[in-house]
């Protein structure tokens, strides 16, 4: 009887692991499907743009140039859910301060065709960044902002460029397999997961001034991961971390994050 129970438990576990491996991307990515026009959500100065990624997929983002000559342009890479429209509350104060803003859309999100993957999102993010540089915005006036999953795109792209104005990471994780369900052993998670977004490795190549934000009560991405990433950012010309008490994963901007971002950007414009 005991042997039969053990066999059943092992079989059930293997089925659970197999299902996780098979449906892992549907567990990671939760894209919103609709995308209103910018003016409908309080961003009338932003316009839609379409860029072609290296593999041919077309993705849509929103852009507004700086309105003041000394301001930078923030390229914003959002997290694993929703769409660029859900980040209007973060774009609004940046635009009001005269900064340029590019909200980067991903394949499979917000009405864009395709299916999200790490390789695909990185290609989409790179295509949007190159589009902006092609519009005449120098790298030295560009700040890359990554939110949660978007931090894995930003550390990758920032490591490819040496003269960015700055990098902002909001709730960064170490590596996606480190966030796998608890029933997956760490070694098994690393073996099974196709998408990694390895901030632990990529942060070492980031040389731009860095601001890292994390909530002390984050129950999705432990604050210990943000502190580890800050410690590993040894190549950054300057770095600072803001670890907010009584703050979770989704309220960083409302509980001090917004002020820290605006202060960081103001410092960059004075350098």
PDB file of C-alpha atoms in Angstrom:
ATOM      1  CA  UNK A   1       0.000   0.000   0.000  1.00  0.00           C
ATOM      2  CA  UNK A   2       2.755   2.420   0.933  1.00  0.00           C
ATOM      3  CA  UNK A   3       4.605   1.632  -2.259  1.00  0.00           C
ATOM      4  CA  UNK A   4       1.470   2.262  -4.300  1.00  0.00           C
ATOM      5  CA  UNK A   5       0.937   5.600  -2.584  1.00  0.00           C
ATOM      6  CA  UNK A   6       4.536   6.596  -3.250  1.00  0.00           C
ATOM      7  CA  UNK A   7       4.230   5.601  -6.898  1.00  0.00           C
ATOM      8  CA  UNK A   8       1.026   7.632  -7.210  1.00  0.00           C
ATOM      9  CA  UNK A   9       2.659  10.654  -5.559  1.00  0.00           C
ATOM     10  CA  UNK A  10       5.693  10.476  -7.821  1.00  0.00           C
ATOM     11  CA  UNK A  11       3.517  10.050 -10.887  1.00  0.00           C
ATOM     12  CA  UNK A  12       1.379  13.012  -9.869  1.00  0.00           C
ATOM     13  CA  UNK A  13       4.457  15.135  -9.301  1.00  0.00           C
ATOM     14  CA  UNK A  14       5.878  14.214 -12.688  1.00  0.00           C
ATOM     15  CA  UNK A  15       2.577  15.133 -14.345  1.00  0.00           C
ATOM     16  CA  UNK A  16       2.649  18.493 -12.528  1.00  0.00           C
ATOM     17  CA  UNK A  17       6.223  19.137 -13.639  1.00  0.00           C
ATOM     18  CA  UNK A  18       5.416  18.153 -17.220  1.00  0.00           C
ATOM     19  CA  UNK A  19       2.388  20.469 -17.281  1.00  0.00           C
ATOM     20  CA  UNK A  20       4.490  23.309 -15.906  1.00  0.00           C
ATOM     21  CA  UNK A  21       7.122  22.753 -18.574  1.00  0.00           C
ATOM     22  CA  UNK A  22       4.519  22.571 -21.322  1.00  0.00           C
ATOM     23  CA  UNK A  23       2.548  25.663 -20.283  1.00  0.00           C
ATOM     24  CA  UNK A  24       5.380  27.684 -18.749  1.00  0.00           C
ATOM     25  CA  UNK A  25       5.002  30.680 -21.030  1.00  0.00           C
ATOM     26  CA  UNK A  26       1.294  31.025 -20.313  1.00  0.00           C
ATOM     27  CA  UNK A  27       2.294  31.128 -16.641  1.00  0.00           C
ATOM     28  CA  UNK A  28       4.895  33.842 -17.253  1.00  0.00           C
ATOM     29  CA  UNK A  29       3.197  36.192 -19.720  1.00  0.00           C
ATOM     30  CA  UNK A  30      -0.226  37.730 -19.131  1.00  0.00           C
ATOM     31  CA  UNK A  31      -0.686  40.191 -21.992  1.00  0.00           C
ATOM     32  CA  UNK A  32      -3.562  42.587 -22.306  1.00  0.00           C
ATOM     33  CA  UNK A  33      -5.148  42.331 -25.733  1.00  0.00           C
ATOM     34  CA  UNK A  34      -6.596  45.808 -26.306  1.00  0.00           C
ATOM     35  CA  UNK A  35      -4.794  49.093 -26.820  1.00  0.00           C
ATOM     36  CA  UNK A  36      -6.679  52.407 -26.740  1.00  0.00           C
ATOM     37  CA  UNK A  37      -5.348  55.512 -28.397  1.00  0.00           C
ATOM     38  CA  UNK A  38      -2.993  57.565 -26.189  1.00  0.00           C
ATOM     39  CA  UNK A  39      -5.343  60.540 -26.031  1.00  0.00           C
ATOM     40  CA  UNK A  40      -8.091  58.349 -24.575  1.00  0.00           C
ATOM     41  CA  UNK A  41      -6.030  57.687 -21.451  1.00  0.00           C
ATOM     42  CA  UNK A  42      -4.621  61.150 -20.866  1.00  0.00           C
ATOM     43  CA  UNK A  43      -1.526  61.084 -23.096  1.00  0.00           C
ATOM     44  CA  UNK A  44      -2.593  63.237 -26.071  1.00  0.00           C
ATOM     45  CA  UNK A  45       0.961  64.267 -26.956  1.00  0.00           C
ATOM     46  CA  UNK A  46       2.022  60.684 -27.571  1.00  0.00           C
ATOM     47  CA  UNK A  47       1.718  59.131 -31.019  1.00  0.00           C
ATOM     48  CA  UNK A  48       1.675  55.511 -32.103  1.00  0.00           C
ATOM     49  CA  UNK A  49       4.691  54.120 -33.903  1.00  0.00           C
ATOM     50  CA  UNK A  50       5.372  50.756 -35.487  1.00  0.00           C
ATOM     51  CA  UNK A  51       8.771  49.135 -35.635  1.00  0.00           C
ATOM     52  CA  UNK A  52       9.957  45.950 -37.297  1.00  0.00           C
ATOM     53  CA  UNK A  53      11.929  43.531 -35.154  1.00  0.00           C
ATOM     54  CA  UNK A  54      14.877  41.555 -36.490  1.00  0.00           C
ATOM     55  CA  UNK A  55      12.687  38.515 -37.157  1.00  0.00           C
ATOM     56  CA  UNK A  56      10.085  40.531 -39.057  1.00  0.00           C
ATOM     57  CA  UNK A  57       7.362  40.978 -36.444  1.00  0.00           C
ATOM     58  CA  UNK A  58       5.791  44.426 -36.306  1.00  0.00           C
ATOM     59  CA  UNK A  59       5.118  45.877 -32.864  1.00  0.00           C
ATOM     60  CA  UNK A  60       3.510  49.141 -31.821  1.00  0.00           C
ATOM     61  CA  UNK A  61       4.672  51.592 -29.182  1.00  0.00           C
ATOM     62  CA  UNK A  62       3.885  55.156 -28.136  1.00  0.00           C
ATOM     63  CA  UNK A  63       6.292  58.087 -28.315  1.00  0.00           C
ATOM     64  CA  UNK A  64       6.553  61.756 -27.439  1.00  0.00           C
ATOM     65  CA  UNK A  65       9.828  63.698 -27.860  1.00  0.00           C
ATOM     66  CA  UNK A  66      11.308  65.914 -25.138  1.00  0.00           C
ATOM     67  CA  UNK A  67       9.748  69.340 -24.897  1.00  0.00           C
ATOM     68  CA  UNK A  68      12.738  70.902 -23.137  1.00  0.00           C
ATOM     69  CA  UNK A  69      16.247  70.841 -24.640  1.00  0.00           C
ATOM     70  CA  UNK A  70      18.002  69.641 -21.488  1.00  0.00           C
ATOM     71  CA  UNK A  71      15.679  66.698 -20.827  1.00  0.00           C
ATOM     72  CA  UNK A  72      16.371  63.031 -21.462  1.00  0.00           C
ATOM     73  CA  UNK A  73      14.162  60.456 -23.168  1.00  0.00           C
ATOM     74  CA  UNK A  74      12.961  57.513 -21.097  1.00  0.00           C
ATOM     75  CA  UNK A  75      12.492  54.223 -22.932  1.00  0.00           C
ATOM     76  CA  UNK A  76      10.052  52.246 -20.786  1.00  0.00           C
ATOM     77  CA  UNK A  77       9.879  48.444 -20.817  1.00  0.00           C
ATOM     78  CA  UNK A  78       6.892  47.203 -18.845  1.00  0.00           C
ATOM     79  CA  UNK A  79       6.328  43.989 -16.927  1.00  0.00           C
ATOM     80  CA  UNK A  80       4.717  40.677 -17.798  1.00  0.00           C
ATOM     81  CA  UNK A  81       1.071  41.750 -17.758  1.00  0.00           C
ATOM     82  CA  UNK A  82      -1.213  44.333 -19.334  1.00  0.00           C
ATOM     83  CA  UNK A  83      -0.148  46.722 -22.076  1.00  0.00           C
ATOM     84  CA  UNK A  84       1.653  50.016 -22.530  1.00  0.00           C
ATOM     85  CA  UNK A  85      -1.666  51.757 -21.870  1.00  0.00           C
ATOM     86  CA  UNK A  86      -1.562  50.531 -18.273  1.00  0.00           C
ATOM     87  CA  UNK A  87       1.607  52.579 -17.731  1.00  0.00           C
ATOM     88  CA  UNK A  88      -0.019  55.944 -18.478  1.00  0.00           C
ATOM     89  CA  UNK A  89       0.220  56.999 -14.830  1.00  0.00           C
ATOM     90  CA  UNK A  90       3.991  56.622 -14.979  1.00  0.00           C
ATOM     91  CA  UNK A  91       4.362  58.339 -18.343  1.00  0.00           C
ATOM     92  CA  UNK A  92       2.286  61.378 -17.380  1.00  0.00           C
ATOM     93  CA  UNK A  93       4.651  63.020 -14.845  1.00  0.00           C
ATOM     94  CA  UNK A  94       7.651  62.283 -17.049  1.00  0.00           C
ATOM     95  CA  UNK A  95       6.010  64.099 -19.946  1.00  0.00           C
ATOM     96  CA  UNK A  96       4.908  66.947 -17.683  1.00  0.00           C
ATOM     97  CA  UNK A  97       8.534  67.435 -16.657  1.00  0.00           C
ATOM     98  CA  UNK A  98       9.514  67.868 -20.312  1.00  0.00           C
ATOM     99  CA  UNK A  99      11.138  64.488 -20.809  1.00  0.00           C
ATOM    100  CA  UNK A 100      10.647  62.385 -23.891  1.00  0.00           C
ATOM    101  CA  UNK A 101       8.963  59.022 -23.385  1.00  0.00           C
ATOM    102  CA  UNK A 102       8.909  55.885 -25.512  1.00  0.00           C
ATOM    103  CA  UNK A 103       6.555  53.181 -24.224  1.00  0.00           C
ATOM    104  CA  UNK A 104       7.744  49.968 -25.831  1.00  0.00           C
ATOM    105  CA  UNK A 105       5.176  47.455 -27.035  1.00  0.00           C
ATOM    106  CA  UNK A 106       5.851  43.737 -27.226  1.00  0.00           C
ATOM    107  CA  UNK A 107       4.707  40.962 -29.538  1.00  0.00           C
ATOM    108  CA  UNK A 108       1.516  39.360 -28.274  1.00  0.00           C
ATOM    109  CA  UNK A 109       0.701  42.383 -26.082  1.00  0.00           C
ATOM    110  CA  UNK A 110      -1.793  45.145 -26.787  1.00  0.00           C
ATOM    111  CA  UNK A 111      -3.015  43.838 -30.113  1.00  0.00           C
ATOM    112  CA  UNK A 112       0.456  43.186 -31.517  1.00  0.00           C
ATOM    113  CA  UNK A 113       0.817  39.898 -33.402  1.00  0.00           C
ATOM    114  CA  UNK A 114       3.063  37.103 -32.251  1.00  0.00           C
ATOM    115  CA  UNK A 115       3.712  35.153 -29.060  1.00  0.00           C
ATOM    116  CA  UNK A 116       5.880  36.418 -26.189  1.00  0.00           C
ATOM    117  CA  UNK A 117       9.269  34.793 -25.632  1.00  0.00           C
ATOM    118  CA  UNK A 118      12.459  36.112 -24.078  1.00  0.00           C
ATOM    119  CA  UNK A 119      14.246  36.257 -27.422  1.00  0.00           C
ATOM    120  CA  UNK A 120      11.256  37.941 -29.061  1.00  0.00           C
ATOM    121  CA  UNK A 121      10.802  40.593 -26.378  1.00  0.00           C
ATOM    122  CA  UNK A 122      14.479  41.445 -26.435  1.00  0.00           C
ATOM    123  CA  UNK A 123      14.311  41.842 -30.226  1.00  0.00           C
ATOM    124  CA  UNK A 124      11.239  44.064 -29.894  1.00  0.00           C
ATOM    125  CA  UNK A 125      12.940  46.159 -27.240  1.00  0.00           C
ATOM    126  CA  UNK A 126      16.096  46.512 -29.299  1.00  0.00           C
ATOM    127  CA  UNK A 127      14.127  47.496 -32.411  1.00  0.00           C
ATOM    128  CA  UNK A 128      12.304  50.245 -30.513  1.00  0.00           C
ATOM    129  CA  UNK A 129      15.560  51.559 -29.056  1.00  0.00           C
ATOM    130  CA  UNK A 130      17.247  51.630 -32.456  1.00  0.00           C
ATOM    131  CA  UNK A 131      14.191  53.402 -33.893  1.00  0.00           C
ATOM    132  CA  UNK A 132      14.605  56.125 -31.283  1.00  0.00           C
ATOM    133  CA  UNK A 133      18.321  56.502 -31.950  1.00  0.00           C
ATOM    134  CA  UNK A 134      17.489  56.709 -35.652  1.00  0.00           C
ATOM    135  CA  UNK A 135      15.204  59.672 -34.885  1.00  0.00           C
ATOM    136  CA  UNK A 136      18.263  61.605 -33.734  1.00  0.00           C
ATOM    137  CA  UNK A 137      18.114  61.051 -29.984  1.00  0.00           C
ATOM    138  CA  UNK A 138      21.711  60.328 -28.915  1.00  0.00           C
ATOM    139  CA  UNK A 139      22.399  57.427 -26.589  1.00  0.00           C
ATOM    140  CA  UNK A 140      23.817  59.867 -24.045  1.00  0.00           C
ATOM    141  CA  UNK A 141      20.315  61.386 -23.690  1.00  0.00           C
ATOM    142  CA  UNK A 142      18.495  58.060 -23.284  1.00  0.00           C
ATOM    143  CA  UNK A 143      17.450  56.389 -20.020  1.00  0.00           C
ATOM    144  CA  UNK A 144      16.278  52.784 -20.071  1.00  0.00           C
ATOM    145  CA  UNK A 145      13.551  52.005 -17.521  1.00  0.00           C
ATOM    146  CA  UNK A 146      12.666  48.387 -16.772  1.00  0.00           C
ATOM    147  CA  UNK A 147       9.659  47.362 -14.719  1.00  0.00           C
ATOM    148  CA  UNK A 148       9.712  43.836 -13.235  1.00  0.00           C
ATOM    149  CA  UNK A 149      10.019  41.487 -16.242  1.00  0.00           C
ATOM    150  CA  UNK A 150      11.144  44.507 -18.263  1.00  0.00           C
ATOM    151  CA  UNK A 151      14.295  44.691 -16.135  1.00  0.00           C
ATOM    152  CA  UNK A 152      15.476  41.548 -17.898  1.00  0.00           C
ATOM    153  CA  UNK A 153      15.205  43.354 -21.229  1.00  0.00           C
ATOM    154  CA  UNK A 154      16.840  46.537 -19.954  1.00  0.00           C
ATOM    155  CA  UNK A 155      19.916  44.893 -18.431  1.00  0.00           C
ATOM    156  CA  UNK A 156      20.451  43.037 -21.707  1.00  0.00           C
ATOM    157  CA  UNK A 157      20.161  46.161 -23.867  1.00  0.00           C
ATOM    158  CA  UNK A 158      22.008  48.474 -21.486  1.00  0.00           C
ATOM    159  CA  UNK A 159      24.939  46.088 -21.517  1.00  0.00           C
ATOM    160  CA  UNK A 160      25.192  46.556 -25.278  1.00  0.00           C
ATOM    161  CA  UNK A 161      25.575  50.345 -25.036  1.00  0.00           C
ATOM    162  CA  UNK A 162      28.343  52.239 -23.253  1.00  0.00           C
ATOM    163  CA  UNK A 163      27.129  55.819 -23.139  1.00  0.00           C
ATOM    164  CA  UNK A 164      23.513  55.726 -21.958  1.00  0.00           C
ATOM    165  CA  UNK A 165      22.404  58.569 -19.712  1.00  0.00           C
ATOM    166  CA  UNK A 166      21.044  56.169 -17.106  1.00  0.00           C
ATOM    167  CA  UNK A 167      19.233  52.958 -16.212  1.00  0.00           C
ATOM    168  CA  UNK A 168      16.270  52.515 -13.853  1.00  0.00           C
ATOM    169  CA  UNK A 169      15.283  49.072 -12.578  1.00  0.00           C
ATOM    170  CA  UNK A 170      11.987  48.655 -10.749  1.00  0.00           C
ATOM    171  CA  UNK A 171      11.602  45.399  -8.794  1.00  0.00           C
ATOM    172  CA  UNK A 172      14.336  43.462 -10.602  1.00  0.00           C
ATOM    173  CA  UNK A 173      14.727  39.726 -10.073  1.00  0.00           C
ATOM    174  CA  UNK A 174      17.927  37.722 -10.238  1.00  0.00           C
ATOM    175  CA  UNK A 175      16.913  35.194 -12.897  1.00  0.00           C
ATOM    176  CA  UNK A 176      13.469  34.004 -13.963  1.00  0.00           C
ATOM    177  CA  UNK A 177      14.014  30.378 -12.832  1.00  0.00           C
ATOM    178  CA  UNK A 178      14.607  31.758  -9.328  1.00  0.00           C
ATOM    179  CA  UNK A 179      10.911  32.782  -9.360  1.00  0.00           C
ATOM    180  CA  UNK A 180       9.664  29.354 -10.434  1.00  0.00           C
ATOM    181  CA  UNK A 181       6.904  27.683  -8.400  1.00  0.00           C
ATOM    182  CA  UNK A 182       8.184  26.295  -5.107  1.00  0.00           C
ATOM    183  CA  UNK A 183       7.392  22.715  -6.100  1.00  0.00           C
ATOM    184  CA  UNK A 184      10.140  22.897  -8.734  1.00  0.00           C
ATOM    185  CA  UNK A 185      13.566  22.274  -7.303  1.00  0.00           C
ATOM    186  CA  UNK A 186      16.006  25.062  -8.283  1.00  0.00           C
ATOM    187  CA  UNK A 187      18.060  22.796 -10.503  1.00  0.00           C
ATOM    188  CA  UNK A 188      14.945  21.463 -12.175  1.00  0.00           C
ATOM    189  CA  UNK A 189      13.598  24.956 -12.778  1.00  0.00           C
ATOM    190  CA  UNK A 190      16.831  26.014 -14.459  1.00  0.00           C
ATOM    191  CA  UNK A 191      16.700  22.919 -16.616  1.00  0.00           C
ATOM    192  CA  UNK A 192      13.058  23.251 -17.686  1.00  0.00           C
ATOM    193  CA  UNK A 193      12.573  26.989 -18.157  1.00  0.00           C
ATOM    194  CA  UNK A 194      13.107  28.221 -21.708  1.00  0.00           C
ATOM    195  CA  UNK A 195      13.103  31.938 -20.819  1.00  0.00           C
ATOM    196  CA  UNK A 196      15.626  33.119 -18.242  1.00  0.00           C
ATOM    197  CA  UNK A 197      16.020  36.940 -18.338  1.00  0.00           C
ATOM    198  CA  UNK A 198      19.225  36.550 -16.344  1.00  0.00           C
ATOM    199  CA  UNK A 199      19.727  39.873 -14.576  1.00  0.00           C
ATOM    200  CA  UNK A 200      22.321  38.271 -12.329  1.00  0.00           C
ATOM    201  CA  UNK A 201      24.617  37.789 -15.316  1.00  0.00           C
ATOM    202  CA  UNK A 202      23.616  40.786 -17.418  1.00  0.00           C
ATOM    203  CA  UNK A 203      23.880  43.513 -14.763  1.00  0.00           C
ATOM    204  CA  UNK A 204      27.660  43.232 -14.749  1.00  0.00           C
ATOM    205  CA  UNK A 205      27.871  44.777 -18.217  1.00  0.00           C
ATOM    206  CA  UNK A 206      25.753  47.840 -17.333  1.00  0.00           C
ATOM    207  CA  UNK A 207      27.985  50.908 -17.110  1.00  0.00           C
ATOM    208  CA  UNK A 208      25.400  53.726 -16.998  1.00  0.00           C
ATOM    209  CA  UNK A 209      24.344  55.418 -13.747  1.00  0.00           C
ATOM    210  CA  UNK A 210      21.819  53.124 -12.073  1.00  0.00           C
ATOM    211  CA  UNK A 211      18.758  53.669  -9.902  1.00  0.00           C
ATOM    212  CA  UNK A 212      17.195  50.535  -8.438  1.00  0.00           C
ATOM    213  CA  UNK A 213      13.778  50.568  -6.747  1.00  0.00           C
ATOM    214  CA  UNK A 214      12.246  47.735  -4.743  1.00  0.00           C
ATOM    215  CA  UNK A 215       9.496  47.284  -2.160  1.00  0.00           C
ATOM    216  CA  UNK A 216      10.511  45.681   1.124  1.00  0.00           C
ATOM    217  CA  UNK A 217       7.208  43.774   1.212  1.00  0.00           C
ATOM    218  CA  UNK A 218       7.277  42.567  -2.396  1.00  0.00           C
ATOM    219  CA  UNK A 219       5.655  39.122  -2.389  1.00  0.00           C
ATOM    220  CA  UNK A 220       6.301  38.451  -6.088  1.00  0.00           C
ATOM    221  CA  UNK A 221       9.966  39.374  -6.416  1.00  0.00           C
ATOM    222  CA  UNK A 222      11.723  39.218  -3.026  1.00  0.00           C
ATOM    223  CA  UNK A 223      13.555  42.387  -2.086  1.00  0.00           C
ATOM    224  CA  UNK A 224      16.636  40.256  -1.468  1.00  0.00           C
ATOM    225  CA  UNK A 225      16.865  39.820  -5.254  1.00  0.00           C
ATOM    226  CA  UNK A 226      16.920  43.569  -5.813  1.00  0.00           C
ATOM    227  CA  UNK A 227      19.644  43.962  -3.216  1.00  0.00           C
ATOM    228  CA  UNK A 228      21.673  41.211  -4.855  1.00  0.00           C
ATOM    229  CA  UNK A 229      21.369  42.860  -8.279  1.00  0.00           C
ATOM    230  CA  UNK A 230      22.460  46.212  -6.820  1.00  0.00           C
ATOM    231  CA  UNK A 231      25.500  44.556  -5.295  1.00  0.00           C
ATOM    232  CA  UNK A 232      26.405  42.935  -8.607  1.00  0.00           C
ATOM    233  CA  UNK A 233      26.188  46.229 -10.550  1.00  0.00           C
ATOM    234  CA  UNK A 234      29.914  46.824 -10.137  1.00  0.00           C
ATOM    235  CA  UNK A 235      30.455  48.424 -13.553  1.00  0.00           C
ATOM    236  CA  UNK A 236      27.870  51.184 -13.140  1.00  0.00           C
ATOM    237  CA  UNK A 237      29.444  54.639 -13.017  1.00  0.00           C
ATOM    238  CA  UNK A 238      27.144  55.431 -10.126  1.00  0.00           C
ATOM    239  CA  UNK A 239      24.487  53.351  -8.420  1.00  0.00           C
ATOM    240  CA  UNK A 240      21.885  53.783  -5.734  1.00  0.00           C
ATOM    241  CA  UNK A 241      19.126  51.617  -4.353  1.00  0.00           C
ATOM    242  CA  UNK A 242      15.856  52.674  -2.771  1.00  0.00           C
ATOM    243  CA  UNK A 243      14.216  49.921  -0.753  1.00  0.00           C
ATOM    244  CA  UNK A 244      10.810  51.129   0.340  1.00  0.00           C
ATOM    245  CA  UNK A 245       9.240  49.892   3.594  1.00  0.00           C
ATOM    246  CA  UNK A 246       5.597  48.759   3.631  1.00  0.00           C
ATOM    247  CA  UNK A 247       5.703  48.586  -0.161  1.00  0.00           C
ATOM    248  CA  UNK A 248       4.886  45.653  -2.421  1.00  0.00           C
ATOM    249  CA  UNK A 249       5.414  44.847  -6.065  1.00  0.00           C
ATOM    250  CA  UNK A 250       2.848  47.129  -7.689  1.00  0.00           C
ATOM    251  CA  UNK A 251       2.846  50.255  -5.503  1.00  0.00           C
ATOM    252  CA  UNK A 252       6.505  51.285  -5.722  1.00  0.00           C
ATOM    253  CA  UNK A 253       5.690  54.285  -7.909  1.00  0.00           C
ATOM    254  CA  UNK A 254       3.050  55.516  -5.460  1.00  0.00           C
ATOM    255  CA  UNK A 255       5.108  55.119  -2.291  1.00  0.00           C
ATOM    256  CA  UNK A 256       8.209  57.077  -3.066  1.00  0.00           C
ATOM    257  CA  UNK A 257       9.365  55.568  -6.333  1.00  0.00           C
ATOM    258  CA  UNK A 258       8.038  58.393  -8.484  1.00  0.00           C
ATOM    259  CA  UNK A 259       9.884  61.045  -6.469  1.00  0.00           C
ATOM    260  CA  UNK A 260      13.105  59.025  -6.609  1.00  0.00           C
ATOM    261  CA  UNK A 261      12.811  58.650 -10.380  1.00  0.00           C
ATOM    262  CA  UNK A 262      12.173  62.346 -10.917  1.00  0.00           C
ATOM    263  CA  UNK A 263      15.117  63.297  -8.675  1.00  0.00           C
ATOM    264  CA  UNK A 264      17.396  60.848 -10.511  1.00  0.00           C
ATOM    265  CA  UNK A 265      16.376  62.236 -13.895  1.00  0.00           C
ATOM    266  CA  UNK A 266      16.868  65.808 -12.688  1.00  0.00           C
ATOM    267  CA  UNK A 267      20.416  64.933 -11.629  1.00  0.00           C
ATOM    268  CA  UNK A 268      21.125  63.390 -15.018  1.00  0.00           C
ATOM    269  CA  UNK A 269      20.093  66.573 -16.794  1.00  0.00           C
ATOM    270  CA  UNK A 270      22.610  68.538 -14.710  1.00  0.00           C
ATOM    271  CA  UNK A 271      25.580  66.320 -15.573  1.00  0.00           C
TER     272      UNK A 271
END
